[in-house]
PDB file of C-alpha atoms in Angstrom:
ATOM      1  CA  MET M 865     199.182  61.609 -34.564  1.00 70.00           C
ATOM      2  CA  ALA M 866     199.899  64.462 -36.941  1.00 77.00           C
ATOM      3  CA  ILE M 867     201.786  65.176 -40.151  1.00 81.00           C
ATOM      4  CA  VAL M 868     204.623  67.656 -39.747  1.00 80.00           C
ATOM      5  CA  ALA M 869     206.046  69.227 -42.902  1.00 82.00           C
ATOM      6  CA  ILE M 870     208.743  71.699 -43.884  1.00 82.00           C
ATOM      7  CA  PRO M 871     207.590  72.773 -47.376  1.00 80.00           C
ATOM      8  CA  ALA M 872     210.828  74.631 -48.180  1.00 77.00           C
ATOM      9  CA  SER M 873     212.908  71.484 -47.748  1.00 77.00           C
ATOM     10  CA  GLY M 874     210.314  69.092 -49.170  1.00 78.00           C
ATOM     11  CA  ARG M 875     210.468  66.986 -46.026  1.00 78.00           C
ATOM     12  CA  SER M 876     207.716  65.675 -43.816  1.00 82.00           C
ATOM     13  CA  ALA M 877     207.222  63.216 -40.984  1.00 80.00           C
ATOM     14  CA  ILE M 878     204.419  61.556 -39.057  1.00 81.00           C
ATOM     15  CA  SER M 879     204.458  61.845 -35.302  1.00 79.00           C
ATOM     16  CA  ASP M 880     204.052  58.865 -32.990  1.00 77.00           C
ATOM     17  CA  GLU M 881     201.349  58.486 -30.337  1.00 73.00           C
ATOM     18  CA  TRP M 882     203.358  60.773 -28.027  1.00 74.00           C
ATOM     19  CA  TRP M 883     203.593  63.420 -30.764  1.00 72.00           C
ATOM     20  CA  TYR M 884     207.343  62.949 -31.261  1.00 76.00           C
ATOM     21  CA  PHE M 885     208.691  63.086 -34.803  1.00 76.00           C
ATOM     22  CA  ARG M 886     212.125  62.914 -36.418  1.00 78.00           C
ATOM     23  CA  MET M 887     213.486  64.441 -39.617  1.00 76.00           C
ATOM     24  CA  GLU M 888     216.830  63.489 -41.098  1.00 76.00           C
ATOM     25  CA  GLU M 889     219.330  65.746 -42.877  1.00 76.00           C
ATOM     26  CA  VAL M 890     217.622  69.067 -42.331  1.00 77.00           C
ATOM     27  CA  PRO M 891     220.186  71.923 -42.172  1.00 79.00           C
ATOM     28  CA  GLY M 892     219.899  74.355 -39.296  1.00 80.00           C
ATOM     29  CA  GLY M 893     217.958  77.534 -39.900  1.00 83.00           C
ATOM     30  CA  ILE M 894     214.529  79.115 -39.659  1.00 85.00           C
ATOM     31  CA  TYR M 895     211.843  77.316 -41.650  1.00 83.00           C
ATOM     32  CA  PRO M 896     208.105  77.716 -42.170  1.00 83.00           C
ATOM     33  CA  MET M 897     206.696  74.549 -40.606  1.00 81.00           C
ATOM     34  CA  GLN M 898     203.188  73.109 -40.968  1.00 82.00           C
ATOM     35  CA  VAL M 899     201.384  70.725 -38.646  1.00 82.00           C
ATOM     36  CA  MET M 900     198.379  68.899 -40.098  1.00 78.00           C
ATOM     37  CA  ARG M 901     195.873  66.655 -38.382  1.00 76.00           C
ATOM     38  CA  ILE M 902     192.624  65.280 -39.798  1.00 72.00           C
ATOM     39  CA  GLY M 903     189.666  67.285 -38.565  1.00 70.00           C
ATOM     40  CA  TYR M 904     191.766  70.261 -37.453  1.00 72.00           C
ATOM     41  CA  ARG M 905     193.003  73.416 -39.106  1.00 72.00           C
ATOM     42  CA  THR M 906     196.542  73.317 -40.480  1.00 73.00           C
ATOM     43  CA  LEU M 907     198.911  75.273 -38.265  1.00 73.00           C
ATOM     44  CA  GLY M 908     201.893  77.118 -39.663  1.00 76.00           C
ATOM     45  CA  ALA M 909     204.746  79.066 -38.117  1.00 76.00           C
ATOM     46  CA  ALA M 910     208.358  80.062 -38.730  1.00 82.00           C
ATOM     47  CA  VAL M 911     210.398  77.753 -36.511  1.00 79.00           C
ATOM     48  CA  PRO M 912     214.163  77.841 -35.761  1.00 82.00           C
ATOM     49  CA  LEU M 913     215.816  74.436 -36.174  1.00 78.00           C
ATOM     50  CA  VAL M 914     219.112  73.683 -34.473  1.00 79.00           C
ATOM     51  CA  GLU M 915     220.915  70.495 -35.467  1.00 75.00           C
ATOM     52  CA  GLY M 916     220.968  67.913 -32.679  1.00 73.00           C
ATOM     53  CA  GLU M 917     218.415  69.686 -30.515  1.00 74.00           C
ATOM     54  CA  THR M 918     214.864  68.553 -29.757  1.00 70.00           C
ATOM     55  CA  LEU M 919     212.257  71.067 -30.819  1.00 69.00           C
ATOM     56  CA  ALA M 920     209.176  71.503 -28.642  1.00 70.00           C
ATOM     57  CA  LEU M 921     206.066  72.843 -30.383  1.00 67.00           C
ATOM     58  CA  HIS M 922     203.231  74.060 -28.168  1.00 66.00           C
ATOM     59  CA  LEU M 923     200.107  73.995 -30.324  1.00 64.00           C
ATOM     60  CA  THR M 924     196.413  74.587 -29.777  1.00 67.00           C
ATOM     61  CA  PRO M 925     194.735  73.332 -32.950  1.00 64.00           C
ATOM     62  CA  GLY M 926     191.170  74.380 -33.700  1.00 67.00           C
ATOM     63  CA  PRO M 927     188.674  71.930 -35.224  1.00 67.00           C
ATOM     64  CA  VAL M 928     187.560  72.437 -38.820  1.00 63.00           C
ATOM     65  CA  PRO M 929     183.935  73.699 -38.899  1.00 66.00           C
ATOM     66  CA  LEU M 930     181.703  71.342 -40.887  1.00 60.00           C
ATOM     67  CA  GLU M 931     179.128  73.680 -42.390  1.00 65.00           C
ATOM     68  CA  GLY M 932     175.930  72.235 -43.776  1.00 62.00           C
ATOM     69  CA  ILE M 933     176.123  69.006 -41.789  1.00 57.00           C
ATOM     70  CA  GLU M 934     173.210  68.331 -39.495  1.00 57.00           C
ATOM     71  CA  ILE M 935     173.322  65.868 -36.622  1.00 56.00           C
ATOM     72  CA  ARG M 936     169.970  64.490 -35.596  1.00 57.00           C
ATOM     73  CA  VAL M 937     169.399  62.267 -32.571  1.00 55.00           C
ATOM     74  CA  THR M 938     166.825  59.596 -33.287  1.00 57.00           C
ATOM     75  CA  ASP M 939     165.349  56.504 -31.686  1.00 61.00           C
ATOM     76  CA  GLU M 940     165.282  52.874 -32.828  1.00 66.00           C
ATOM     77  CA  ASP M 941     161.867  53.137 -34.518  1.00 65.00           C
ATOM     78  CA  ASP M 942     162.978  56.134 -36.558  1.00 64.00           C
ATOM     79  CA  LEU M 943     166.254  54.452 -37.500  1.00 61.00           C
ATOM     80  CA  GLU M 944     164.388  51.330 -38.611  1.00 64.00           C
ATOM     81  CA  TRP M 945     162.237  53.367 -40.996  1.00 58.00           C
ATOM     82  CA  ARG M 946     165.202  55.205 -42.500  1.00 57.00           C
ATOM     83  CA  GLN M 947     167.234  52.037 -43.015  1.00 57.00           C
ATOM     84  CA  ALA M 948     164.336  50.485 -44.944  1.00 54.00           C
ATOM     85  CA  SER M 949     164.637  53.103 -47.698  1.00 53.00           C
ATOM     86  CA  THR M 950     167.516  53.857 -50.065  1.00 50.00           C
ATOM     87  CA  MET M 951     166.755  57.583 -49.732  1.00 52.00           C
ATOM     88  CA  SER M 952     166.686  58.692 -46.095  1.00 50.00           C
ATOM     89  CA  LEU M 953     165.339  62.159 -46.980  1.00 62.00           C
ATOM     90  CA  ALA M 954     162.280  60.522 -48.580  1.00 85.00           C
ATOM     91  CA  VAL M 955     161.296  59.315 -45.127  1.00 89.00           C
ATOM     92  CA  ILE M 956     159.233  61.048 -42.471  1.00 91.00           C
ATOM     93  CA  GLY M 957     160.072  58.969 -39.445  1.00 89.00           C
ATOM     94  CA  PRO M 958     158.325  58.776 -36.067  1.00 90.00           C
ATOM     95  CA  VAL M 959     160.460  61.543 -34.546  1.00 87.00           C
ATOM     96  CA  GLU M 960     159.722  64.030 -37.331  1.00 90.00           C
ATOM     97  CA  MET M 961     156.040  63.069 -37.334  1.00 92.00           C
ATOM     98  CA  GLU M 962     155.787  64.076 -33.677  1.00 91.00           C
ATOM     99  CA  THR M 963     156.700  67.628 -34.688  1.00 90.00           C
ATOM    100  CA  LEU M 964     154.530  67.707 -37.795  1.00 92.00           C
ATOM    101  CA  ARG M 965     151.417  66.629 -35.876  1.00 92.00           C
ATOM    102  CA  GLU M 966     151.549  69.865 -33.932  1.00 90.00           C
ATOM    103  CA  ARG M 967     151.695  72.059 -37.052  1.00 91.00           C
ATOM    104  CA  TYR M 968     149.482  70.486 -39.705  1.00 93.00           C
ATOM    105  CA  MET M 969     145.864  69.332 -39.978  1.00 93.00           C
ATOM    106  CA  SER M 970     146.150  66.648 -42.652  1.00 94.00           C
ATOM    107  CA  LEU M 971     148.582  64.506 -44.618  1.00 95.00           C
ATOM    108  CA  GLY M 972     148.061  66.762 -47.629  1.00 94.00           C
ATOM    109  CA  HIS M 973     149.038  69.826 -45.602  1.00 94.00           C
ATOM    110  CA  ILE M 974     152.227  68.081 -44.507  1.00 95.00           C
ATOM    111  CA  LEU M 975     153.250  67.133 -48.048  1.00 94.00           C
ATOM    112  CA  THR M 976     152.598  70.670 -49.293  1.00 92.00           C
ATOM    113  CA  SER M 977     155.515  72.018 -47.248  1.00 90.00           C
ATOM    114  CA  ARG M 978     157.560  68.928 -46.363  1.00 91.00           C
ATOM    115  CA  HIS M 979     158.555  67.674 -49.809  1.00 88.00           C
ATOM    116  CA  LEU M 980     159.588  64.053 -50.188  1.00 89.00           C
ATOM    117  CA  PRO M 981     162.471  63.943 -52.726  1.00 86.00           C
ATOM    118  CA  GLY M 982     161.358  62.807 -56.161  1.00 85.00           C
ATOM    119  CA  SER M 983     157.726  63.744 -55.583  1.00 89.00           C
ATOM    120  CA  ARG M 984     155.364  66.711 -55.713  1.00 90.00           C
ATOM    121  CA  TYR M 985     152.013  66.912 -53.953  1.00 93.00           C
ATOM    122  CA  ILE M 986     149.106  68.386 -55.927  1.00 91.00           C
ATOM    123  CA  PRO M 987     146.201  69.526 -53.703  1.00 91.00           C
ATOM    124  CA  PRO M 988     142.541  68.980 -54.707  1.00 88.00           C
ATOM    125  CA  ARG M 989     141.220  71.528 -57.198  1.00 85.00           C
ATOM    126  CA  SER M 990     137.901  71.852 -55.399  1.00 83.00           C
ATOM    127  CA  VAL M 991     136.246  71.103 -52.066  1.00 79.00           C
ATOM    128  CA  GLY M 992     135.738  67.370 -51.778  1.00 79.00           C
ATOM    129  CA  GLY M 993     138.297  66.674 -54.497  1.00 84.00           C
ATOM    130  CA  LYS M 994     141.186  64.238 -54.340  1.00 88.00           C
ATOM    131  CA  GLY M 995     144.842  65.020 -53.788  1.00 90.00           C
ATOM    132  CA  CYS M 996     147.630  63.467 -55.845  1.00 92.00           C
ATOM    133  CA  LEU M 997     151.290  62.735 -55.155  1.00 93.00           C
ATOM    134  CA  ARG M 998     153.231  62.710 -58.421  1.00 90.00           C
ATOM    135  CA  MET M 999     156.823  62.039 -59.284  1.00 86.00           C
ATOM    136  CA  THR M1000     158.784  65.093 -60.366  1.00 81.00           C
ATOM    137  CA  GLN M1001     159.867  65.398 -64.004  1.00 69.00           C
ATOM    138  CA  GLU M1002     163.434  64.488 -63.047  1.00 57.00           C
ATOM    139  CA  SER M1003     162.239  61.271 -61.387  1.00 52.00           C
ATOM    140  CA  LEU M1004     160.230  59.909 -64.323  1.00 57.00           C
ATOM    141  CA  SER M1005     161.513  56.658 -65.821  1.00 51.00           C
ATOM    142  CA  LEU M1006     160.535  53.893 -68.228  1.00 44.00           C
ATOM    143  CA  MET M1007     158.565  52.350 -65.375  1.00 47.00           C
ATOM    144  CA  THR M1008     156.214  55.331 -65.205  1.00 49.00           C
ATOM    145  CA  THR M1009     152.626  54.623 -66.238  1.00 50.00           C
ATOM    146  CA  GLU M1010     150.264  57.149 -67.796  1.00 57.00           C
ATOM    147  CA  THR M1011     146.984  55.432 -66.833  1.00 54.00           C
ATOM    148  CA  ASN M1012     147.024  57.097 -63.438  1.00 58.00           C
ATOM    149  CA  PRO M1013     149.850  59.624 -62.959  1.00 83.00           C
ATOM    150  CA  CYS M1014     149.414  59.627 -59.184  1.00 90.00           C
ATOM    151  CA  ALA M1015     151.600  57.541 -56.903  1.00 92.00           C
ATOM    152  CA  ALA M1016     150.057  54.485 -55.284  1.00 93.00           C
ATOM    153  CA  VAL M1017     149.331  54.644 -51.558  1.00 94.00           C
ATOM    154  CA  VAL M1018     149.878  51.735 -49.178  1.00 94.00           C
ATOM    155  CA  VAL M1019     148.470  51.980 -45.652  1.00 94.00           C
ATOM    156  CA  ASP M1020     149.508  49.360 -43.088  1.00 93.00           C
ATOM    157  CA  GLY M1021     150.530  46.992 -45.867  1.00 91.00           C
ATOM    158  CA  VAL M1022     147.301  47.358 -47.869  1.00 92.00           C
ATOM    159  CA  MET M1023     147.396  49.082 -51.269  1.00 93.00           C
ATOM    160  CA  LEU M1024     144.468  51.459 -51.635  1.00 92.00           C
ATOM    161  CA  THR M1025     142.346  51.766 -54.746  1.00 90.00           C
ATOM    162  CA  ASP M1026     142.895  54.837 -56.926  1.00 86.00           C
ATOM    163  CA  GLU M1027     139.790  56.378 -55.376  1.00 85.00           C
ATOM    164  CA  GLY M1028     140.873  55.621 -51.820  1.00 88.00           C
ATOM    165  CA  ALA M1029     144.424  56.819 -52.465  1.00 88.00           C
ATOM    166  CA  GLY M1030     143.140  60.236 -53.493  1.00 86.00           C
ATOM    167  CA  TYR M1031     141.253  60.693 -50.252  1.00 88.00           C
ATOM    168  CA  ALA M1032     144.122  59.347 -48.118  1.00 91.00           C
ATOM    169  CA  PHE M1033     145.617  62.838 -48.095  1.00 94.00           C
ATOM    170  CA  ASP M1034     142.744  63.951 -45.838  1.00 92.00           C
ATOM    171  CA  MET M1035     144.123  61.615 -43.175  1.00 92.00           C
ATOM    172  CA  SER M1036     144.816  63.238 -39.819  1.00 94.00           C
ATOM    173  CA  PRO M1037     148.494  63.421 -38.794  1.00 94.00           C
ATOM    174  CA  ASP M1038     147.417  62.016 -35.420  1.00 94.00           C
ATOM    175  CA  ALA M1039     146.700  58.714 -37.161  1.00 94.00           C
ATOM    176  CA  ILE M1040     150.109  58.473 -38.868  1.00 94.00           C
ATOM    177  CA  PHE M1041     153.125  56.859 -37.233  1.00 94.00           C
ATOM    178  CA  ALA M1042     155.599  57.275 -40.120  1.00 93.00           C
ATOM    179  CA  MET M1043     155.787  57.289 -43.927  1.00 93.00           C
ATOM    180  CA  ARG M1044     158.189  57.043 -46.833  1.00 92.00           C
ATOM    181  CA  PHE M1045     158.097  57.512 -50.594  1.00 93.00           C
ATOM    182  CA  VAL M1046     159.743  54.910 -52.842  1.00 90.00           C
ATOM    183  CA  ARG M1047     160.134  55.056 -56.612  1.00 87.00           C
ATOM    184  CA  GLY M1048     161.947  53.486 -59.529  1.00 83.00           C
ATOM    185  CA  SER M1049     163.162  49.906 -59.197  1.00 83.00           C
ATOM    186  CA  GLU M1050     162.673  49.997 -55.431  1.00 84.00           C
ATOM    187  CA  ALA M1051     158.939  50.552 -55.961  1.00 86.00           C
ATOM    188  CA  THR M1052     158.399  48.172 -58.883  1.00 85.00           C
ATOM    189  CA  LEU M1053     160.305  45.311 -57.259  1.00 86.00           C
ATOM    190  CA  ARG M1054     157.937  45.525 -54.301  1.00 88.00           C
ATOM    191  CA  TYR M1055     154.661  46.385 -56.003  1.00 89.00           C
ATOM    192  CA  GLY M1056     155.061  45.552 -59.687  1.00 88.00           C
ATOM    193  CA  ASN M1057     153.376  47.791 -62.256  1.00 86.00           C
ATOM    194  CA  ALA M1058     151.339  49.430 -59.496  1.00 87.00           C
ATOM    195  CA  GLY M1059     154.562  51.036 -58.283  1.00 87.00           C
ATOM    196  CA  GLY M1060     155.459  52.564 -61.643  1.00 86.00           C
ATOM    197  CA  ASN M1061     154.577  56.084 -60.478  1.00 89.00           C
ATOM    198  CA  GLY M1062     156.071  55.664 -57.038  1.00 90.00           C
ATOM    199  CA  VAL M1063     154.470  54.469 -53.816  1.00 93.00           C
ATOM    200  CA  LEU M1064     153.701  56.374 -50.624  1.00 95.00           C
ATOM    201  CA  ILE M1065     153.976  53.873 -47.767  1.00 95.00           C
ATOM    202  CA  ILE M1066     152.172  54.851 -44.567  1.00 94.00           C
ATOM    203  CA  GLU M1067     152.150  53.089 -41.219  1.00 93.00           C
ATOM    204  CA  THR M1068     149.416  54.172 -38.843  1.00 93.00           C
ATOM    205  CA  ARG M1069     149.570  54.357 -35.078  1.00 89.00           C
ATOM    206  CA  LEU M1070     146.953  51.612 -34.836  1.00 85.00           C
ATOM    207  CA  ARG M1071     149.698  49.033 -35.322  1.00 71.00           C
ATOM    208  CA  ARG M1072     151.737  50.408 -32.454  1.00 71.00           C
TER     209      ARG M1072
END
């Protein structure tokens, strides 16, 4: 179906499933006519209308380009991970991890270039030091704690100590199945005060 309009006369009609339409009380003459259909460019042309005659319009509408929209084909495991988070971009699912394993040597290297929304990875200051995933200034809330500004890290359902969380960023990408970063109420409802600075949830390939 399409919407057919004659702007000069202020009249419009909706076609049926066979693309037929009817307009009442339109004087004969040549009118600019527009044909609109969702998802397609609006077509316009000067059309002669003769009272009592059926007008045949031969149209080839072009689809409207949807710039900036990305379509990604994923599998059930990846979809499951993304549905578990309120922010899909804060998820690195199994499909994306397959690509990242080929390019990076550690979890810290991944987070340096693949930013999880609401967070910022801070590499160790020296050899043997600990990395830290912090919430960005825009993501800070009343739930944020100052005792340890780094996000908590949960691996296969187990929350790591502050010491262990710092060294988790040395983890090999080959060991990681998928991960996501949660913050705000989503983090504190799951992990209490420990989630005040956000939580990086990692599932390893050992459970698969």
